Amino acid sequence: MSGEEEGCWSTVGRDEAQKAQILNIGTGCEMFGITSHELAHALGLFHEQSRYDRSNYVQIIKSRIAQKNFYDFAVVGMKNMDTYGQKYDIGSVMHYRPTEFSIDGGNTIVAKDISMQNTMGQFRGPSFLDVAKINRHYDCSTNCKNTIKCVNGGYQHPRNCNVCVCPPGYGGKDCTGIESSNPVKCNGILNAGEIQRKFTINMKPKSFVNGVRKCNYHIKAPAGKRIVVIVDSVIGNCVQGCYEEGVELKMYDDKTVTGARFCCKLQKPQTLISQGNTVPVMVVAGKAQAFVQLRYSYVDHPQNRSPKDGNVTSTNLNPLILEKYLDDSVDSEAIRQEFLIPTEDVNQEDFETLVRREFMDDNSIDI
């Protein structure tokens, strides 16, 4: 590892022609998310948007990319890349930011599910699937002589074989529970009904915190129902990838992929609908404020409706934004102004330090 040259870069995987793996962390590359990105390259991970199935999830806007940078958006074929059966993860630390290599500041990458656009380009650190993929690649599971049951996409801990490594939002012995929170009381189950229910989380600014603050909830609906979530207003740190103060909602059935994130000021309420009957809601904050107000209810799953019901079908439920449920009577900015607590700017390094400490202390991170 070196910092003698300019830029942040590494070769992908082992280069047998070299006597040593070269990984350069130049000036400006010190953030944990950047260093872990380059280290993951060295361990064998390509950029996420280089996957051969990317066109199912994102669109590349070539008109905003200089021809000399087309190569940076090249697709790696199936013969040279193994995804290990894992879904495309827009929240991977290996995914480009939405404006990467833009010639005019506009988006060069657009998520086909528009609710996922703000999830793209996070620098917090490796996602759950980033770590899981490397564990699979290096056969870390062979460390365990016994097998245990892990659900919701969790897997057996390679160095503590009686414990599961669970996707964010999940916890417990077999990943059926809710991830623990900090503070502990900011945690629980929200039971959805046919009538909308309002829920607010307001993590106020603090001058001192002993770790990343987290609130974890699961919105639950009866079997055969889908959950409609309307995000009325958000207060957070508006950065690409929403990896600092903000909220994440896991609307897909596959809970291993990073969910839809919100951290920027909303012009109007955003409405999403789940694929299944459980939606993990995760709000994170360092020292700065994180706030979200949302409403939730359930609707029938399309498979449980007769054709004459209309309105809700498998087709118009994807992407997961539903114009049908938008409520123009709610003023997102008025809610934001009501709860916003003016504070001095919080240095990004404050959150960076908390995140680095969290990863270093987390025994579930095994690469």
CSV table of C-alpha atoms in Angstrom, one decimal:
chain,number,residue,atom,x,y,z
A,1,MET,CA,0.0,0.0,0.0
A,2,SER,CA,1.3,3.4,-1.0
A,3,GLY,CA,0.4,7.1,-1.0
A,4,GLU,CA,3.3,8.3,-3.1
A,5,GLU,CA,1.3,8.7,-6.3
A,6,GLU,CA,-1.7,10.8,-7.1
A,7,GLY,CA,-5.2,9.3,-6.9
A,8,CYS,CA,-7.0,6.4,-5.3
A,9,TRP,CA,-6.5,3.1,-7.3
A,10,SER,CA,-5.8,-0.6,-7.2
A,11,THR,CA,-5.6,-3.4,-9.6
A,12,VAL,CA,-8.6,-5.8,-9.4
A,13,GLY,CA,-7.7,-9.1,-7.7
A,14,ARG,CA,-4.4,-10.8,-7.6
A,15,ASP,CA,-2.0,-9.7,-10.4
A,16,GLU,CA,0.5,-12.6,-10.7
A,17,ALA,CA,2.8,-10.6,-12.9
A,18,GLN,CA,3.5,-8.3,-10.0
A,19,LYS,CA,5.6,-9.4,-7.0
A,20,ALA,CA,3.2,-7.4,-4.8
A,21,GLN,CA,-0.3,-6.1,-5.0
A,22,ILE,CA,-0.2,-2.3,-5.6
A,23,LEU,CA,-2.8,-0.2,-3.9
A,24,ASN,CA,-2.4,3.6,-3.9
A,25,ILE,CA,-4.1,5.9,-1.4
A,26,GLY,CA,-3.1,9.4,-2.4
A,27,THR,CA,-3.9,12.7,-0.9
A,28,GLY,CA,-7.7,13.1,-0.5
A,29,CYS,CA,-8.3,9.4,-0.5
A,30,GLU,CA,-8.3,8.9,3.3
A,31,MET,CA,-12.0,8.5,3.9
A,32,PHE,CA,-12.9,5.0,5.1
A,33,GLY,CA,-15.3,4.5,2.3
A,34,ILE,CA,-12.7,5.3,-0.3
A,35,THR,CA,-9.9,3.2,1.3
A,36,SER,CA,-12.3,0.2,1.7
A,37,HIS,CA,-13.4,0.6,-2.0
A,38,GLU,CA,-9.8,0.3,-3.2
A,39,LEU,CA,-9.0,-2.6,-0.8
A,40,ALA,CA,-12.1,-4.4,-2.1
A,41,HIS,CA,-10.7,-4.0,-5.6
A,42,ALA,CA,-7.4,-5.6,-4.5
A,43,LEU,CA,-9.4,-8.4,-3.0
A,44,GLY,CA,-11.2,-9.0,-6.3
A,45,LEU,CA,-14.3,-6.8,-6.6
A,46,PHE,CA,-15.1,-5.0,-9.8
A,47,HIS,CA,-17.2,-1.8,-9.8
A,48,GLU,CA,-20.8,-2.7,-9.2
A,49,GLN,CA,-22.1,-0.8,-12.2
A,50,SER,CA,-19.7,-3.0,-14.3
A,51,ARG,CA,-21.9,-6.0,-13.7
A,52,TYR,CA,-23.2,-7.7,-16.9
A,53,ASP,CA,-26.8,-7.3,-15.6
A,54,ARG,CA,-26.6,-3.6,-14.8
A,55,SER,CA,-29.0,-2.6,-17.5
A,56,ASN,CA,-31.8,-4.2,-15.4
A,57,TYR,CA,-31.1,-1.7,-12.6
A,58,VAL,CA,-29.4,1.4,-14.0
A,59,GLN,CA,-29.1,3.5,-17.1
A,60,ILE,CA,-25.9,5.0,-18.2
A,61,ILE,CA,-26.3,8.5,-19.7
A,62,LYS,CA,-23.5,8.6,-22.3
A,63,SER,CA,-24.3,12.1,-23.5
A,64,ARG,CA,-22.9,13.4,-20.2
A,65,ILE,CA,-19.7,11.4,-20.3
A,66,ALA,CA,-16.5,12.4,-22.2
A,67,GLN,CA,-15.5,9.7,-24.8
A,68,LYS,CA,-12.2,9.2,-23.0
A,69,ASN,CA,-14.1,8.0,-19.9
A,70,PHE,CA,-16.4,5.5,-21.7
A,71,TYR,CA,-14.0,2.8,-20.6
A,72,ASP,CA,-14.7,3.6,-17.0
A,73,PHE,CA,-18.3,2.5,-17.6
A,74,ALA,CA,-17.5,-0.7,-19.5
A,75,VAL,CA,-19.3,-3.9,-18.6
A,76,VAL,CA,-17.4,-7.0,-17.4
A,77,GLY,CA,-18.7,-10.2,-19.0
A,78,MET,CA,-19.9,-13.3,-17.3
A,79,LYS,CA,-16.7,-15.2,-18.1
A,80,ASN,CA,-14.7,-12.7,-16.1
A,81,MET,CA,-17.1,-11.9,-13.2
A,82,ASP,CA,-18.8,-14.1,-10.7
A,83,THR,CA,-21.7,-12.4,-8.8
A,84,TYR,CA,-22.2,-15.6,-6.6
A,85,GLY,CA,-25.9,-15.3,-7.2
A,86,GLN,CA,-26.2,-12.0,-5.3
A,87,LYS,CA,-28.5,-9.2,-6.4
A,88,TYR,CA,-27.2,-5.9,-7.9
A,89,ASP,CA,-26.6,-3.5,-5.0
A,90,ILE,CA,-27.0,0.2,-5.8
A,91,GLY,CA,-25.7,0.8,-2.2
A,92,SER,CA,-22.5,-1.1,-2.7
A,93,VAL,CA,-19.3,0.9,-1.8
A,94,MET,CA,-18.1,-0.3,-5.2
A,95,HIS,CA,-20.9,1.6,-7.1
A,96,TYR,CA,-20.1,4.9,-8.8
A,97,ARG,CA,-21.8,8.1,-7.6
A,98,PRO,CA,-24.7,9.2,-9.9
A,99,THR,CA,-22.6,12.1,-11.2
A,100,GLU,CA,-19.3,10.2,-11.7
A,101,PHE,CA,-17.3,11.6,-14.7
A,102,SER,CA,-20.1,14.0,-15.6
A,103,ILE,CA,-19.1,16.8,-18.0
A,104,ASP,CA,-22.0,19.1,-16.9
A,105,GLY,CA,-22.7,18.1,-13.3
A,106,GLY,CA,-25.8,16.1,-14.2
A,107,ASN,CA,-26.4,12.4,-13.5
A,108,THR,CA,-24.4,9.9,-15.6
A,109,ILE,CA,-26.1,7.0,-13.9
A,110,VAL,CA,-29.8,6.8,-13.2
A,111,ALA,CA,-31.5,4.1,-11.2
A,112,LYS,CA,-34.4,2.5,-13.0
A,113,ASP,CA,-36.2,2.3,-9.7
A,114,ILE,CA,-36.2,6.1,-9.0
A,115,SER,CA,-36.6,5.5,-5.3
A,116,MET,CA,-33.1,4.1,-5.2
A,117,GLN,CA,-31.3,7.1,-6.8
A,118,ASN,CA,-30.2,8.6,-3.5
A,119,THR,CA,-28.7,5.3,-2.4
A,120,MET,CA,-26.1,5.4,-5.1
A,121,GLY,CA,-22.5,6.4,-4.4
A,122,GLN,CA,-22.2,6.0,-0.6
A,123,PHE,CA,-18.8,6.3,1.0
A,124,ARG,CA,-19.7,5.0,4.5
A,125,GLY,CA,-18.0,1.6,3.9
A,126,PRO,CA,-18.6,-1.9,2.6
A,127,SER,CA,-22.3,-2.9,2.2
A,128,PHE,CA,-23.6,-6.1,3.6
A,129,LEU,CA,-23.3,-7.7,0.1
A,130,ASP,CA,-19.8,-6.4,-0.5
A,131,VAL,CA,-18.6,-8.3,2.6
A,132,ALA,CA,-20.7,-11.3,1.9
A,133,LYS,CA,-19.3,-11.6,-1.7
A,134,ILE,CA,-15.7,-11.5,-0.5
A,135,ASN,CA,-16.5,-14.1,2.1
A,136,ARG,CA,-18.0,-16.3,-0.6
A,137,HIS,CA,-15.0,-15.7,-2.9
A,138,TYR,CA,-12.5,-16.8,-0.3
A,139,ASP,CA,-14.6,-19.7,1.0
A,140,CYS,CA,-14.6,-18.3,4.5
A,141,SER,CA,-17.5,-20.6,5.4
A,142,THR,CA,-15.1,-23.6,5.4
A,143,ASN,CA,-13.8,-22.3,8.7
A,144,CYS,CA,-17.0,-23.7,10.3
A,145,LYS,CA,-17.4,-27.4,10.9
A,146,ASN,CA,-21.1,-27.0,12.0
A,147,THR,CA,-24.0,-25.4,10.1
A,148,ILE,CA,-26.6,-23.1,11.6
A,149,LYS,CA,-29.8,-21.6,10.1
A,150,CYS,CA,-29.7,-17.9,9.1
A,151,VAL,CA,-32.7,-16.3,7.4
A,152,ASN,CA,-33.4,-13.1,5.5
A,153,GLY,CA,-30.1,-13.5,3.6
A,154,GLY,CA,-27.9,-13.8,6.7
A,155,TYR,CA,-25.0,-16.2,6.7
A,156,GLN,CA,-22.9,-18.1,9.2
A,157,HIS,CA,-20.2,-16.0,10.9
A,158,PRO,CA,-16.8,-17.4,9.6
A,159,ARG,CA,-15.0,-16.8,12.9
A,160,ASN,CA,-17.9,-17.3,15.4
A,161,CYS,CA,-19.7,-20.3,13.9
A,162,ASN,CA,-22.7,-20.2,16.3
A,163,VAL,CA,-23.7,-16.7,15.2
A,164,CYS,CA,-25.3,-15.3,12.0
A,165,VAL,CA,-24.1,-12.2,10.2
A,166,CYS,CA,-27.4,-10.4,9.5
A,167,PRO,CA,-28.3,-7.8,6.9
A,168,PRO,CA,-28.7,-4.3,8.2
A,169,GLY,CA,-32.1,-3.9,9.9
A,170,TYR,CA,-32.1,-7.5,11.1
A,171,GLY,CA,-30.7,-9.2,14.2
A,172,GLY,CA,-31.1,-12.0,16.6
A,173,LYS,CA,-29.7,-15.5,16.6
A,174,ASP,CA,-31.0,-16.4,13.2
A,175,CYS,CA,-31.7,-12.9,11.7
A,176,THR,CA,-35.4,-13.1,12.3
A,177,GLY,CA,-35.3,-10.2,14.8
A,178,ILE,CA,-34.8,-6.5,14.6
A,179,GLU,CA,-31.2,-5.1,14.6
A,180,SER,CA,-30.3,-3.5,18.0
A,181,SER,CA,-30.5,0.3,18.2
A,182,ASN,CA,-28.5,3.1,19.8
A,183,PRO,CA,-30.3,4.3,21.9
A,184,VAL,CA,-31.8,0.9,22.8
A,185,LYS,CA,-35.4,2.2,23.1
A,186,CYS,CA,-35.5,3.5,19.5
A,187,ASN,CA,-36.6,0.1,18.2
A,188,GLY,CA,-39.7,-1.9,17.6
A,189,ILE,CA,-42.5,-3.2,15.4
A,190,LEU,CA,-45.0,-0.9,13.7
A,191,ASN,CA,-48.2,-2.8,12.7
A,192,ALA,CA,-49.7,-1.4,9.5
A,193,GLY,CA,-53.5,-1.2,9.0
A,194,GLU,CA,-55.8,-0.3,6.2
A,195,ILE,CA,-55.9,3.3,7.5
A,196,GLN,CA,-52.7,5.3,7.4
A,197,ARG,CA,-50.7,5.7,10.6
A,198,LYS,CA,-48.2,8.5,11.2
A,199,PHE,CA,-44.7,7.8,12.7
A,200,THR,CA,-41.9,10.3,13.5
A,201,ILE,CA,-38.3,9.8,14.5
A,202,ASN,CA,-36.3,12.9,15.5
A,203,MET,CA,-32.7,12.3,16.5
A,204,LYS,CA,-31.7,15.8,17.8
A,205,PRO,CA,-28.2,17.2,17.4
A,206,LYS,CA,-25.7,16.3,20.1
A,207,SER,CA,-22.3,17.7,21.0
A,208,PHE,CA,-21.0,14.3,22.0
A,209,VAL,CA,-22.0,10.8,21.0
A,210,ASN,CA,-20.3,7.5,21.7
A,211,GLY,CA,-21.1,5.9,18.4
A,212,VAL,CA,-23.3,6.1,15.3
A,213,ARG,CA,-26.9,6.6,16.6
A,214,LYS,CA,-29.4,4.2,15.1
A,215,CYS,CA,-33.1,3.7,15.2
A,216,ASN,CA,-34.4,0.4,13.8
A,217,TYR,CA,-38.1,-0.5,13.2
A,218,HIS,CA,-40.0,-3.0,11.2
A,219,ILE,CA,-43.3,-2.1,9.6
A,220,LYS,CA,-45.4,-5.3,9.5
A,221,ALA,CA,-48.6,-6.2,7.5
A,222,PRO,CA,-50.6,-9.4,7.4
A,223,ALA,CA,-49.5,-12.1,5.0
A,224,GLY,CA,-50.6,-11.4,1.4
A,225,LYS,CA,-50.5,-7.6,1.9
A,226,ARG,CA,-48.1,-5.0,0.7
A,227,ILE,CA,-47.0,-1.9,2.7
A,228,VAL,CA,-47.5,1.6,1.4
A,229,VAL,CA,-45.0,4.1,3.0
A,230,ILE,CA,-45.3,7.8,2.4
A,231,VAL,CA,-42.2,9.8,3.4
A,232,ASP,CA,-43.6,13.2,4.3
A,233,SER,CA,-40.4,15.0,5.2
A,234,VAL,CA,-36.7,14.4,6.0
A,235,ILE,CA,-33.9,16.2,7.7
A,236,GLY,CA,-30.4,14.9,7.1
A,237,ASN,CA,-27.0,15.5,5.6
A,238,CYS,CA,-27.7,15.8,1.9
A,239,VAL,CA,-24.8,13.9,0.3
A,240,GLN,CA,-24.7,11.4,-2.6
A,241,GLY,CA,-25.4,8.0,-1.3
A,242,CYS,CA,-27.1,9.3,1.9
A,243,TYR,CA,-24.6,7.5,4.0
A,244,GLU,CA,-24.6,10.0,6.9
A,245,GLU,CA,-27.7,11.4,8.6
A,246,GLY,CA,-30.8,10.0,6.9
A,247,VAL,CA,-33.3,7.2,6.6
A,248,GLU,CA,-33.3,3.9,4.7
A,249,LEU,CA,-36.4,1.8,3.8
A,250,LYS,CA,-36.0,-1.8,2.6
A,251,MET,CA,-39.0,-2.2,0.2
A,252,TYR,CA,-37.7,-5.2,-1.7
A,253,ASP,CA,-38.3,-8.9,-0.7
A,254,ASP,CA,-34.5,-9.4,-0.8
A,255,LYS,CA,-33.4,-7.7,2.4
A,256,THR,CA,-29.7,-8.2,1.6
A,257,VAL,CA,-29.6,-5.3,-0.8
A,258,THR,CA,-29.3,-1.7,0.4
A,259,GLY,CA,-32.7,0.0,0.5
A,260,ALA,CA,-34.1,3.3,-0.6
A,261,ARG,CA,-32.4,6.2,1.2
A,262,PHE,CA,-33.6,9.8,1.9
A,263,CYS,CA,-31.4,12.5,3.3
A,264,CYS,CA,-32.2,15.6,1.3
A,265,LYS,CA,-35.0,18.2,1.5
A,266,LEU,CA,-38.1,16.8,-0.1
A,267,GLN,CA,-40.1,19.0,-2.5
A,268,LYS,CA,-43.2,16.8,-1.9
A,269,PRO,CA,-44.0,13.5,-0.1
A,270,GLN,CA,-42.5,10.4,-1.6
A,271,THR,CA,-44.6,7.3,-1.8
A,272,LEU,CA,-43.3,3.7,-2.0
A,273,ILE,CA,-44.8,0.3,-1.9
A,274,SER,CA,-43.2,-2.9,-0.7
A,275,GLN,CA,-42.9,-6.2,-2.5
A,276,GLY,CA,-43.7,-8.1,0.7
A,277,ASN,CA,-45.3,-7.6,4.1
A,278,THR,CA,-42.2,-6.4,6.0
A,279,VAL,CA,-40.3,-3.1,5.7
A,280,PRO,CA,-37.3,-2.4,7.8
A,281,VAL,CA,-36.9,1.3,8.6
A,282,MET,CA,-33.4,2.5,9.6
A,283,VAL,CA,-32.6,6.0,10.7
A,284,VAL,CA,-28.9,6.9,11.4
A,285,ALA,CA,-27.1,9.9,12.8
A,286,GLY,CA,-23.8,11.0,14.1
A,287,LYS,CA,-23.8,14.3,16.0
A,288,ALA,CA,-26.1,16.1,13.5
A,289,GLN,CA,-29.9,15.9,13.3
A,290,ALA,CA,-31.7,13.1,11.6
A,291,PHE,CA,-35.5,13.4,11.2
A,292,VAL,CA,-38.2,11.5,9.3
A,293,GLN,CA,-41.9,11.7,9.3
A,294,LEU,CA,-43.7,8.9,7.4
A,295,ARG,CA,-47.2,7.4,7.1
A,296,TYR,CA,-47.8,3.7,6.5
A,297,SER,CA,-50.7,1.4,5.7
A,298,TYR,CA,-51.2,-1.8,3.7
A,299,VAL,CA,-52.9,-2.8,0.5
A,300,ASP,CA,-53.8,-6.1,-1.1
A,301,HIS,CA,-51.0,-7.9,-2.9
A,302,PRO,CA,-51.9,-7.8,-6.7
A,303,GLN,CA,-52.0,-11.6,-6.8
A,304,ASN,CA,-54.9,-11.5,-4.3
A,305,ARG,CA,-57.0,-9.1,-6.5
A,306,SER,CA,-59.3,-10.0,-9.3
A,307,PRO,CA,-58.7,-8.3,-12.7
A,308,LYS,CA,-61.8,-6.2,-12.2
A,309,ASP,CA,-60.3,-4.5,-9.2
A,310,GLY,CA,-57.8,-2.6,-11.4
A,311,ASN,CA,-55.6,0.2,-10.1
A,312,VAL,CA,-53.0,-1.9,-8.5
A,313,THR,CA,-51.2,-4.4,-10.7
A,314,SER,CA,-47.8,-6.1,-10.7
A,315,THR,CA,-46.8,-3.8,-13.6
A,316,ASN,CA,-47.7,-0.4,-12.1
A,317,LEU,CA,-46.3,-1.4,-8.7
A,318,ASN,CA,-42.8,-1.3,-10.3
A,319,PRO,CA,-40.9,0.9,-10.0
A,320,LEU,CA,-42.0,1.3,-6.4
A,321,ILE,CA,-43.2,4.9,-6.6
A,322,LEU,CA,-47.0,5.2,-6.8
A,323,GLU,CA,-48.6,8.4,-8.0
A,324,LYS,CA,-51.9,6.9,-6.9
A,325,TYR,CA,-51.1,7.4,-3.3
A,326,LEU,CA,-49.5,10.9,-3.4
A,327,ASP,CA,-51.1,13.4,-1.1
A,328,ASP,CA,-50.5,17.0,-2.2
A,329,SER,CA,-52.1,18.4,1.0
A,330,VAL,CA,-49.0,17.6,3.0
A,331,ASP,CA,-46.3,20.3,2.9
A,332,SER,CA,-42.9,18.6,3.2
A,333,GLU,CA,-41.1,21.9,3.8
A,334,ALA,CA,-43.4,23.1,6.5
A,335,ILE,CA,-42.9,19.9,8.4
A,336,ARG,CA,-39.1,20.2,7.9
A,337,GLN,CA,-39.1,23.8,9.2
A,338,GLU,CA,-41.2,22.8,12.2
A,339,PHE,CA,-38.7,20.2,13.4
A,340,LEU,CA,-35.4,21.6,12.1
A,341,ILE,CA,-32.9,22.5,14.9
A,342,PRO,CA,-30.4,25.1,13.6
A,343,THR,CA,-26.8,24.1,14.6
A,344,GLU,CA,-23.3,24.9,13.6
A,345,ASP,CA,-22.0,22.8,10.7
A,346,VAL,CA,-20.9,19.4,11.9
A,347,ASN,CA,-17.5,18.5,10.5
A,348,GLN,CA,-17.7,15.4,8.2
A,349,GLU,CA,-14.7,13.9,10.0
A,350,ASP,CA,-16.9,13.6,13.1
A,351,PHE,CA,-19.2,11.1,11.3
A,352,GLU,CA,-16.2,9.5,9.6
A,353,THR,CA,-14.5,8.8,12.9
A,354,LEU,CA,-17.7,7.2,14.3
A,355,VAL,CA,-18.1,5.0,11.2
A,356,ARG,CA,-14.5,3.9,11.2
A,357,ARG,CA,-14.7,2.9,14.9
A,358,GLU,CA,-18.0,1.1,14.2
A,359,PHE,CA,-16.4,-1.1,11.5
A,360,MET,CA,-13.3,-1.7,13.4
A,361,ASP,CA,-15.2,-2.9,16.5
A,362,ASP,CA,-17.7,-5.0,14.5
A,363,ASN,CA,-16.8,-8.6,14.7
A,364,SER,CA,-19.3,-9.5,11.9
A,365,ILE,CA,-17.0,-7.8,9.4
A,366,ASP,CA,-14.8,-10.7,8.2
A,367,ILE,CA,-12.9,-10.5,5.0
